[in-house]
Amino acid sequence: MALVNALGLSIVLSAWNAEAWAILVASVVLLIAADIIYFAKKTLPLKYLFPGLIFLAIFQIFTLGYTGYVAFTNYGTGHAGSQEQAVDATLIQNERRVDGSPTYPLAIVRDGDTIGFAVNEDGIVSVGTEEEVLAPVDGATVDGSGKPTEVPGWEVVSQNALFSDQDLQQAVVDLRVPVSDDAEEGSMRTRDGSSGAVYQSSLEWDDEAQTFTDKETGTVYYADQETGNFVADDGSQRPPVGM
């Protein structure tokens, strides 16, 4: 019981420091109940039942209750992560090709399981991946059409290899390579694996006003603190994007 109390007190103190009040209250109640049951003489049956009841409460009752809480409240994956992550994810989800934007000669490059784009912009070859923004590389060579053919540190995927691998084709079409660290500046995307264009979000984020503005319609979406959605004056809304 000394070990049980020591462990219980450590959990209580940790919950206090983390301001996890529900865990703190539950820990205090269980610890007091354990001391009463195991030090009292008339609670012999509970001495055997209490450990099983604790596991039942944690792994069955709590799990069911918490599942219902997540399902019927605002505490879901759409609201996980920081606001900055949610804003960037929303901007990315609403990317569209910029009207009149030029196309650039592009090659698919690969390094193990990581794929990326090698893009020739005005004679400068830049390489980027889903996680790394486009950045110039030295020593790259291009063919007569301007398409990169050799990129130091990367394997250039041939068109034959691309067209013979459906999974790779889908990964290439889905791939977005950010052009900068600012999500609002958009990303490079391709539809044919040989040319790319810049895609930008149809939404604009105002950090000071905490609003999204639809660039096409001018509709402004305000953050609704109660629902976690962005809601316009006409009642339309944009749900949070899960991270």
XYZ file of N, CA and C in Angstrom:
729
model
N 0.823 -1.205 0.000
C 0.000 0.000 0.000
C 0.861 1.260 0.000
N 2.072 1.140 0.536
C 2.988 2.284 0.479
C 3.330 2.602 -0.975
N 3.586 1.575 -1.767
C 3.877 1.778 -3.190
C 2.657 2.332 -3.929
N 1.474 1.808 -3.602
C 0.243 2.286 -4.233
C 0.029 3.769 -3.929
N 0.235 4.160 -2.677
C 0.059 5.558 -2.289
C 1.113 6.455 -2.925
N 2.343 5.944 -3.019
C 3.398 6.739 -3.653
C 3.076 6.981 -5.126
N 2.629 5.908 -5.820
C 2.263 6.052 -7.224
C 1.049 6.969 -7.376
N 0.064 6.789 -6.495
C -1.137 7.627 -6.563
C -0.817 9.099 -6.351
N 0.042 9.395 -5.376
C 0.413 10.791 -5.120
C 1.177 11.398 -6.296
N 2.024 10.580 -6.949
C 2.756 11.100 -8.110
C 1.795 11.434 -9.253
N 0.760 10.605 -9.428
C -0.243 10.880 -10.467
C -1.029 12.137 -10.121
N -1.396 12.289 -8.851
C -2.134 13.471 -8.414
C -1.321 14.738 -8.647
N -0.034 14.717 -8.294
C 0.816 15.895 -8.472
C 1.023 16.210 -9.958
N 1.189 15.162 -10.759
C 1.351 15.380 -12.205
C 0.091 15.992 -12.809
N -1.078 15.482 -12.376
C -2.339 16.031 -12.868
C -2.513 17.476 -12.416
N -2.072 17.781 -11.208
C -2.148 19.160 -10.698
C -1.284 20.091 -11.542
N -0.064 19.663 -11.829
C 0.845 20.494 -12.629
C 0.327 20.690 -14.055
N -0.334 19.654 -14.602
C -0.855 19.737 -15.970
C -2.248 20.362 -16.016
N -2.793 20.699 -14.828
C -4.135 21.260 -14.721
C -5.180 20.337 -15.353
N -4.936 19.029 -15.227
C -5.894 18.029 -15.704
C -6.809 17.689 -14.530
N -7.836 18.520 -14.332
C -8.627 18.423 -13.113
C -9.450 17.141 -13.039
N -9.937 16.657 -14.155
C -10.727 15.422 -14.131
C -9.877 14.247 -13.669
N -8.652 14.162 -14.204
C -7.750 13.076 -13.790
C -7.374 13.237 -12.331
N -7.171 14.481 -11.902
C -6.801 14.724 -10.503
C -7.904 14.245 -9.559
N -9.140 14.635 -9.854
C -10.251 14.245 -8.987
C -10.421 12.729 -8.976
N -10.358 12.097 -10.156
C -10.513 10.643 -10.230
C -9.396 9.941 -9.461
N -8.168 10.452 -9.572
C -7.035 9.836 -8.875
C -7.191 9.943 -7.361
N -7.634 11.110 -6.883
C -7.824 11.295 -5.440
C -8.906 10.356 -4.914
N -10.018 10.258 -5.645
C -11.120 9.388 -5.221
C -10.679 7.935 -5.172
N -9.976 7.481 -6.218
C -9.529 6.092 -6.261
C -8.496 5.809 -5.173
N -7.620 6.764 -4.915
C -6.585 6.551 -3.893
C -7.205 6.464 -2.501
N -8.152 7.362 -2.214
C -8.826 7.312 -0.914
C -9.616 6.013 -0.774
N -10.311 5.616 -1.861
C -11.086 4.374 -1.817
C -10.172 3.180 -1.574
N -8.998 3.159 -2.209
C -8.066 2.046 -2.019
C -7.597 1.964 -0.572
N -7.289 3.109 0.029
C -6.834 3.107 1.421
C -7.934 2.617 2.359
N -9.161 3.072 2.129
C -10.275 2.643 2.989
C -10.508 1.141 2.858
N -10.512 0.648 1.609
C -10.805 -0.772 1.368
C -9.737 -1.679 1.955
N -8.457 -1.336 1.747
C -7.398 -2.262 2.144
C -6.964 -2.112 3.592
N -7.382 -1.027 4.250
C -7.046 -0.889 5.669
C -8.230 -1.227 6.578
N -9.429 -1.286 6.021
C -10.597 -1.644 6.823
C -10.695 -3.164 6.948
N -11.303 -3.618 8.017
C -11.405 -5.055 8.262
C -12.675 -5.667 7.674
N -13.676 -4.842 7.399
C -14.963 -5.360 6.945
C -15.142 -5.261 5.431
N -14.085 -5.072 4.705
C -14.198 -4.893 3.239
C -13.433 -5.989 2.504
N -13.431 -7.183 3.051
C -12.683 -8.286 2.451
C -13.069 -8.555 0.993
N -14.369 -8.647 0.650
C -14.704 -8.909 -0.769
C -14.163 -7.831 -1.716
N -14.217 -6.560 -1.283
C -13.749 -5.468 -2.139
C -12.239 -5.518 -2.364
N -11.525 -6.126 -1.445
C -10.072 -6.244 -1.635
C -9.741 -7.027 -2.902
N -10.626 -7.955 -3.251
C -10.413 -8.755 -4.459
C -11.064 -8.105 -5.695
N -12.167 -7.403 -5.463
C -12.914 -6.832 -6.580
C -12.373 -5.481 -7.043
N -11.767 -4.727 -6.133
C -11.394 -3.343 -6.437
C -10.449 -3.214 -7.638
N -9.367 -4.016 -7.734
C -8.481 -3.868 -8.918
C -9.221 -4.094 -10.235
N -10.087 -5.121 -10.260
C -10.841 -5.382 -11.482
C -11.806 -4.264 -11.811
N -12.419 -3.669 -10.786
C -13.343 -2.558 -11.013
C -12.628 -1.344 -11.586
N -11.394 -1.126 -11.117
C -10.614 -0.005 -11.652
C -10.336 -0.194 -13.141
N -9.887 -1.399 -13.505
C -9.596 -1.674 -14.923
C -10.875 -1.603 -15.764
N -11.998 -2.058 -15.199
C -13.269 -1.972 -15.906
C -13.636 -0.514 -16.167
N -13.433 0.338 -15.157
C -13.771 1.758 -15.307
C -12.887 2.433 -16.337
N -11.606 2.090 -16.348
C -10.661 2.759 -17.255
C -10.836 2.287 -18.685
N -10.877 0.978 -18.882
C -10.842 0.424 -20.237
C -12.218 0.211 -20.873
N -13.288 0.292 -20.090
C -14.615 0.106 -20.657
C -15.476 1.361 -20.495
N -15.767 1.719 -19.261
C -16.664 2.845 -19.011
C -16.068 4.154 -19.511
N -14.808 4.420 -19.161
C -14.168 5.660 -19.610
C -14.061 5.714 -21.132
N -13.689 4.581 -21.734
C -13.540 4.548 -23.199
C -14.853 4.852 -23.892
N -15.935 4.250 -23.428
C -17.249 4.505 -24.020
C -17.670 5.955 -23.817
N -17.475 6.454 -22.614
C -17.852 7.834 -22.329
C -17.047 8.842 -23.126
N -15.736 8.597 -23.243
C -14.878 9.526 -23.975
C -15.191 9.505 -25.471
N -15.522 8.318 -26.002
C -15.917 8.217 -27.410
C -17.171 9.045 -27.679
N -18.138 8.952 -26.771
C -19.341 9.757 -26.916
C -19.046 11.242 -26.800
N -18.134 11.606 -25.921
C -17.757 13.015 -25.745
C -17.147 13.574 -27.022
N -16.249 12.819 -27.640
C -15.621 13.268 -28.876
C -16.643 13.354 -30.003
N -17.566 12.406 -30.045
C -18.543 12.361 -31.129
C -19.538 13.510 -31.075
N -19.916 13.945 -29.889
C -20.989 14.929 -29.764
C -20.514 16.302 -29.301
N -19.211 16.516 -29.282
C -18.689 17.836 -28.919
C -17.732 18.312 -29.994
N -17.056 19.410 -29.714
C -16.146 20.042 -30.664
C -14.734 19.467 -30.548
N -14.593 18.391 -29.800
C -13.261 17.874 -29.523
C -12.927 16.734 -30.472
N -12.764 17.057 -31.762
C -12.454 16.052 -32.771
C -11.174 16.384 -33.486
N -10.769 15.526 -34.445
C -9.502 15.743 -35.140
C -9.523 17.004 -35.980
N -10.721 17.469 -36.367
C -10.800 18.699 -37.131
C -10.371 19.906 -36.328
N -10.244 19.748 -35.002
C -9.867 20.857 -34.148
C -8.536 20.585 -33.457
N -7.828 19.548 -33.889
C -6.541 19.242 -33.293
C -5.461 20.102 -33.933
N -4.369 20.298 -33.195
C -3.272 21.100 -33.735
C -3.463 22.577 -33.463
N -2.448 23.354 -33.841
C -2.469 24.783 -33.598
C -3.322 25.497 -34.644
N -3.637 26.755 -34.349
C -4.413 27.541 -35.311
C -3.625 27.742 -36.603
N -2.319 27.952 -36.468
C -1.487 28.142 -37.665
C -1.541 26.924 -38.577
N -1.490 25.736 -37.992
C -1.582 24.518 -38.784
C -2.940 24.408 -39.464
N -4.012 24.759 -38.745
C -5.352 24.678 -39.320
C -5.514 25.672 -40.467
N -4.956 26.881 -40.295
C -5.050 27.890 -41.351
C -4.304 27.430 -42.593
N -3.070 26.936 -42.413
C -2.285 26.466 -43.559
C -2.985 25.312 -44.267
N -3.546 24.388 -43.488
C -4.238 23.239 -44.094
C -5.459 23.684 -44.890
N -6.180 24.683 -44.386
C -7.356 25.191 -45.100
C -6.950 25.884 -46.386
N -5.878 26.673 -46.332
C -5.396 27.350 -47.535
C -4.974 26.326 -48.594
N -4.267 25.271 -48.158
C -3.786 24.250 -49.086
C -4.955 23.494 -49.715
N -5.963 23.170 -48.892
C -7.102 22.393 -49.394
C -7.862 23.142 -50.479
N -7.804 24.464 -50.454
C -8.563 25.269 -51.409
C -7.677 25.867 -52.504
N -6.569 25.194 -52.833
C -5.695 25.690 -53.889
C -6.307 25.464 -55.273
N -6.123 26.449 -56.133
C -6.554 26.387 -57.527
C -5.424 26.944 -58.392
N -5.368 26.509 -59.645
C -4.334 27.033 -60.525
C -4.583 28.518 -60.776
N -3.514 29.296 -60.702
C -3.614 30.733 -60.923
C -3.935 30.991 -62.390
N -4.981 31.775 -62.642
C -5.370 32.091 -64.018
C -4.227 32.796 -64.747
N -3.903 32.267 -65.934
C -2.862 32.885 -66.739
C -1.454 32.621 -66.265
N -1.298 31.764 -65.277
C 0.045 31.488 -64.775
C 0.832 30.672 -65.796
N 2.133 30.934 -65.934
C 2.941 30.199 -66.910
C 3.185 28.770 -66.467
N 3.536 27.928 -67.423
C 3.947 26.561 -67.100
C 5.465 26.481 -67.188
N 6.027 25.617 -66.385
C 7.485 25.481 -66.319
C 7.882 24.054 -66.652
N 8.991 23.881 -67.398
C 9.494 22.523 -67.632
C 9.792 21.854 -66.297
N 9.394 20.608 -66.168
C 9.471 19.936 -64.869
C 9.863 18.481 -65.065
N 10.584 17.940 -64.107
C 10.927 16.518 -64.080
C 10.613 15.962 -62.704
N 10.216 14.692 -62.680
C 9.982 14.009 -61.408
C 11.305 13.444 -60.916
N 11.658 13.750 -59.692
C 12.904 13.238 -59.117
C 12.570 12.379 -57.909
N 13.510 11.474 -57.611
C 13.259 10.515 -56.531
C 14.536 10.267 -55.766
N 14.375 10.138 -54.445
C 15.487 9.758 -53.572
C 14.946 8.739 -52.578
N 15.112 7.451 -52.911
C 14.495 6.403 -52.099
C 12.984 6.455 -52.254
N 12.266 6.599 -51.128
C 10.812 6.677 -51.169
C 10.313 8.109 -51.300
N 11.209 9.071 -51.289
C 10.817 10.481 -51.386
C 10.807 10.928 -52.838
N 9.684 11.507 -53.262
C 9.609 12.043 -54.618
C 9.467 13.555 -54.545
N 9.895 14.212 -55.632
C 9.819 15.666 -55.669
C 9.791 16.165 -57.096
N 9.838 17.471 -57.243
C 9.864 18.106 -58.550
C 11.186 18.828 -58.744
N 11.722 18.718 -59.961
C 12.832 19.563 -60.391
C 12.253 20.499 -61.442
N 12.254 21.789 -61.160
C 11.562 22.771 -62.001
C 12.564 23.759 -62.572
N 12.446 23.989 -63.875
C 13.304 24.965 -64.548
C 12.541 26.279 -64.675
N 12.929 27.243 -63.855
C 12.306 28.562 -63.892
C 13.319 29.576 -64.409
N 13.128 29.992 -65.662
C 14.012 30.992 -66.282
C 15.475 30.568 -66.226
N 15.720 29.281 -66.505
C 17.089 28.784 -66.559
C 17.659 28.350 -65.225
N 16.924 28.518 -64.157
C 17.378 28.102 -62.825
C 16.579 26.873 -62.398
N 17.288 25.785 -62.131
C 16.629 24.539 -61.722
C 16.505 24.518 -60.200
N 15.272 24.332 -59.733
C 14.997 24.236 -58.298
C 14.351 22.889 -58.002
N 14.633 22.363 -56.830
C 14.096 21.067 -56.412
C 13.353 21.241 -55.098
N 12.220 20.563 -54.988
C 11.454 20.592 -53.752
C 10.635 19.332 -53.602
N 10.181 19.077 -52.394
C 9.339 17.923 -52.088
C 8.117 18.417 -51.321
N 7.317 17.485 -50.870
C 6.144 17.850 -50.083
C 6.543 18.578 -48.808
N 7.693 18.208 -48.252
C 8.142 18.786 -46.991
C 9.142 19.918 -47.181
N 9.801 19.990 -48.336
C 10.843 20.987 -48.579
C 10.416 21.925 -49.700
N 10.546 23.236 -49.445
C 10.163 24.214 -50.463
C 11.149 24.172 -51.627
N 10.709 24.653 -52.780
C 11.578 24.707 -53.954
C 12.808 25.556 -53.657
N 13.980 25.003 -53.975
C 15.238 25.711 -53.728
C 16.203 25.406 -54.872
N 16.941 26.402 -55.357
C 17.875 26.195 -56.471
C 18.946 25.166 -56.135
N 19.347 24.405 -57.149
C 20.424 23.431 -56.994
C 21.495 23.715 -58.047
N 22.720 23.393 -57.713
C 23.835 23.592 -58.637
C 24.127 22.300 -59.393
N 24.595 22.444 -60.613
C 25.060 21.297 -61.371
C 24.001 20.556 -62.147
N 22.754 21.054 -62.160
C 21.686 20.374 -62.903
C 21.832 20.658 -64.397
N 21.417 19.685 -65.206
C 21.440 19.860 -66.657
C 20.030 19.739 -67.208
N 19.779 20.398 -68.349
C 18.451 20.368 -68.970
C 18.609 20.000 -70.437
N 17.481 19.531 -71.031
C 17.525 19.204 -72.455
C 17.099 20.418 -73.279
N 16.890 20.196 -74.568
C 16.560 21.302 -75.457
C 15.257 21.997 -75.125
N 14.311 21.277 -74.494
C 13.029 21.883 -74.134
C 13.060 22.567 -72.771
N 14.220 22.448 -72.103
C 14.348 23.052 -70.782
C 14.036 22.127 -69.635
N 13.642 20.887 -69.922
C 13.307 19.943 -68.876
C 14.573 19.402 -68.223
N 14.648 19.405 -66.891
C 15.825 18.866 -66.200
C 16.037 17.389 -66.532
N 17.282 17.039 -66.833
C 17.612 15.649 -67.155
C 18.545 15.018 -66.124
N 19.331 15.834 -65.448
C 20.213 15.349 -64.384
C 20.189 16.356 -63.239
N 19.997 15.828 -62.031
C 19.956 16.671 -60.837
C 20.830 16.018 -59.772
N 21.911 16.671 -59.344
C 22.798 16.083 -58.334
C 22.041 15.667 -57.070
N 22.278 14.425 -56.644
C 21.648 13.916 -55.422
C 20.273 13.334 -55.623
N 19.778 13.372 -56.873
C 18.440 12.872 -57.141
C 18.443 11.981 -58.370
N 17.536 11.017 -58.395
C 17.308 10.199 -59.579
C 16.160 10.815 -60.374
N 16.408 11.133 -61.633
C 15.356 11.676 -62.483
C 14.532 10.524 -63.040
N 13.225 10.547 -62.775
C 12.328 9.473 -63.206
C 11.949 9.706 -64.672
N 12.175 8.709 -65.495
C 11.854 8.834 -66.919
C 10.344 8.787 -67.129
N 9.896 9.285 -68.258
C 8.481 9.259 -68.583
C 7.968 7.827 -68.705
N 8.798 6.942 -69.257
C 8.387 5.537 -69.379
C 8.150 4.913 -68.007
N 9.069 5.198 -67.067
C 8.925 4.658 -65.716
C 7.699 5.239 -65.030
N 7.423 6.511 -65.290
C 6.261 7.165 -64.684
C 4.964 6.577 -65.225
N 4.869 6.414 -66.543
C 3.630 5.944 -67.153
C 3.365 4.462 -66.893
N 4.387 3.718 -66.521
C 4.209 2.286 -66.260
C 3.889 1.990 -64.794
N 3.847 3.021 -63.961
C 3.596 2.830 -62.527
C 2.405 3.697 -62.126
N 1.230 3.088 -62.001
C 0.017 3.841 -61.693
C 0.065 4.480 -60.314
N 0.650 3.775 -59.346
C 0.750 4.341 -57.999
C 1.627 5.589 -58.005
N 2.724 5.530 -58.765
C 3.608 6.687 -58.860
C 2.899 7.839 -59.567
N 2.139 7.531 -60.613
C 1.394 8.573 -61.315
C 0.449 9.300 -60.359
N -0.278 8.550 -59.548
C -1.219 9.164 -58.615
C -0.492 10.005 -57.576
N 0.655 9.495 -57.110
C 1.432 10.238 -56.122
C 1.937 11.554 -56.710
N 2.322 11.527 -57.985
C 2.813 12.737 -58.651
C 1.688 13.750 -58.818
N 0.507 13.280 -59.221
C -0.631 14.187 -59.401
C -1.050 14.802 -58.062
N -0.967 14.025 -56.995
C -1.369 14.507 -55.674
C -0.304 15.395 -55.030
N 0.925 15.308 -55.512
C 2.028 16.003 -54.861
C 1.918 17.516 -55.050
N 2.098 18.244 -53.977
C 2.213 19.701 -54.022
C 3.545 20.084 -53.381
N 4.312 20.868 -54.103
C 5.606 21.320 -53.597
C 5.494 22.807 -53.302
N 5.592 23.202 -52.046
C 5.439 24.623 -51.712
C 6.527 25.474 -52.352
N 6.131 26.639 -52.843
C 7.110 27.538 -53.469
C 7.820 28.382 -52.423
N 7.275 28.460 -51.216
C 7.924 29.177 -50.123
C 7.354 28.669 -48.811
N 7.848 29.211 -47.702
C 7.344 28.816 -46.389
C 5.968 29.407 -46.101
N 5.541 30.373 -46.904
C 4.234 31.002 -46.736
C 3.213 30.250 -47.579
N 2.244 29.595 -46.917
C 1.257 28.781 -47.628
C 0.436 29.608 -48.611
N 0.290 30.909 -48.363
C -0.521 31.750 -49.241
C 0.133 31.962 -50.599
N 1.441 31.725 -50.704
C 2.124 31.892 -51.983
C 1.919 30.699 -52.902
N 1.316 29.654 -52.383
C 0.924 28.534 -53.228
C 1.971 27.454 -53.359
N 1.742 26.597 -54.362
C 2.609 25.442 -54.557
C 2.718 25.120 -56.037
N 3.746 24.342 -56.364
C 3.933 23.848 -57.730
C 3.253 22.494 -57.838
N 2.466 22.314 -58.911
C 1.794 21.039 -59.152
C 1.903 20.681 -60.621
N 1.666 19.414 -60.917
C 1.729 18.962 -62.302
C 0.596 17.997 -62.582
N 0.181 17.937 -63.836
C -0.840 16.994 -64.259
C -0.285 15.958 -65.232
N 0.843 16.263 -65.869
C 1.382 15.340 -66.875
C 2.796 14.858 -66.555
N 3.394 15.355 -65.482
C 4.730 14.913 -65.102
C 5.854 15.545 -65.901
N 5.532 16.473 -66.806
C 6.572 17.112 -67.604
C 6.520 18.636 -67.555
N 5.435 19.188 -67.030
C 5.316 20.638 -66.881
C 4.540 20.936 -65.605
N 4.862 22.048 -65.001
C 4.211 22.404 -63.753
C 3.722 23.835 -63.773
N 2.797 24.141 -62.878
C 2.253 25.489 -62.755
C 2.029 25.778 -61.277
N 1.936 27.069 -60.960
C 1.728 27.484 -59.575
C 0.235 27.478 -59.262
N -0.092 26.851 -58.149
C -1.465 26.838 -57.648
C -1.505 27.677 -56.365
N -2.527 28.497 -56.228
C -2.697 29.299 -55.029
C -4.085 29.094 -54.459
N -4.221 29.371 -53.166
C -5.499 29.165 -52.500
C -6.518 30.193 -52.968
N -7.765 29.754 -53.057
C -8.860 30.674 -53.386
C -9.279 31.477 -52.167
N -8.654 31.188 -51.021
C -8.947 31.918 -49.790
C -7.762 32.780 -49.392
N -8.034 33.853 -48.699
C -6.994 34.727 -48.172
C -7.199 34.879 -46.672
N -6.131 34.674 -45.911
C -6.219 34.725 -44.448
C -5.773 36.084 -43.942
N -6.588 36.687 -43.075
C -6.249 37.952 -42.422
C -5.948 37.637 -40.970
N -4.663 37.649 -40.627
C -4.257 37.237 -39.285
C -4.760 38.218 -38.231
N -4.807 39.499 -38.582
C -5.242 40.505 -37.606
C -6.734 40.389 -37.323
N -7.525 40.232 -38.381
C -8.974 40.120 -38.207
C -9.422 38.697 -37.909
N -8.512 37.716 -38.098
C -8.838 36.301 -37.890
C -9.993 35.866 -38.796
N -9.860 36.179 -40.094
C -10.912 35.837 -41.051
C -10.314 35.262 -42.324
N -11.115 34.442 -43.014
C -10.824 33.993 -44.371
C -11.701 34.789 -45.330
N -11.125 35.190 -46.457
C -11.900 35.873 -47.494
C -11.798 35.079 -48.787
N -12.936 34.737 -49.372
C -12.963 34.050 -50.663
C -12.606 35.059 -51.747
N -11.496 34.812 -52.447
C -11.018 35.764 -53.450
C -11.981 35.898 -54.624
N -12.751 34.854 -54.908
C -13.646 34.884 -56.057
C -14.967 35.585 -55.757
N -15.527 35.342 -54.579
C -16.836 35.900 -54.241
C -16.766 37.076 -53.275
N -15.620 37.214 -52.587
C -15.500 38.269 -51.598
C -16.137 37.943 -50.266
N -16.667 36.735 -50.123
C -17.302 36.325 -48.871
C -16.274 36.234 -47.759
N -16.611 36.807 -46.612
C -15.709 36.801 -45.460
C -16.217 35.795 -44.440
N -15.329 34.931 -43.980
C -15.672 33.911 -42.988
C -15.001 34.257 -41.662
N -15.820 34.346 -40.619
C -15.339 34.690 -39.289
C -15.261 33.433 -38.419
N -14.313 33.426 -37.505
C -14.145 32.273 -36.616
C -15.276 32.233 -35.601
N -15.977 31.118 -35.555
C -17.033 30.898 -34.572
C -16.440 30.088 -33.426
N -16.246 30.724 -32.290
C -15.586 30.072 -31.170
C -16.395 28.914 -30.599
N -17.719 28.941 -30.787
C -18.557 27.882 -30.218
C -18.502 26.601 -31.034
N -18.496 26.734 -32.365
C -18.508 25.534 -33.218
C -17.131 25.182 -33.755
N -16.201 26.138 -33.752
C -14.874 25.872 -34.304
C -14.827 26.003 -35.813
N -15.928 26.419 -36.440
C -15.969 26.613 -37.879
C -15.772 28.088 -38.227
N -15.529 28.343 -39.525
C -15.498 29.711 -40.021
C -16.826 29.969 -40.720
N -17.569 30.969 -40.244
C -18.933 31.202 -40.681
C -19.052 32.584 -41.315
N -19.793 32.659 -42.437
C -20.041 33.933 -43.116
C -21.356 34.524 -42.630
N -21.588 35.781 -42.987
C -22.817 36.454 -42.561
C -24.062 35.784 -43.116
N -23.933 35.125 -44.283
C -25.106 34.474 -44.875
C -25.362 33.078 -44.300
N -24.559 32.680 -43.312
C -24.746 31.384 -42.669
C -23.908 30.268 -43.234
N -23.300 30.470 -44.419
C -22.434 29.439 -44.984
C -21.184 29.312 -44.123
N -20.590 28.140 -44.123
C -19.443 27.922 -43.261
C -18.422 27.003 -43.906
N -17.217 27.114 -43.386
C -16.129 26.236 -43.794
C -15.655 25.482 -42.567
N -15.787 24.155 -42.580
C -15.383 23.383 -41.412
C -13.875 23.388 -41.270
N -13.357 23.182 -40.049
C -11.922 23.092 -39.849
C -11.356 21.892 -40.564
N -10.116 22.001 -40.966
C -9.452 20.904 -41.672
C -8.674 20.089 -40.659
N -8.872 18.756 -40.635
C -8.152 17.888 -39.738
C -6.676 17.836 -40.097
N -5.822 17.777 -39.079
C -4.424 17.757 -39.244
C -3.865 16.393 -38.894
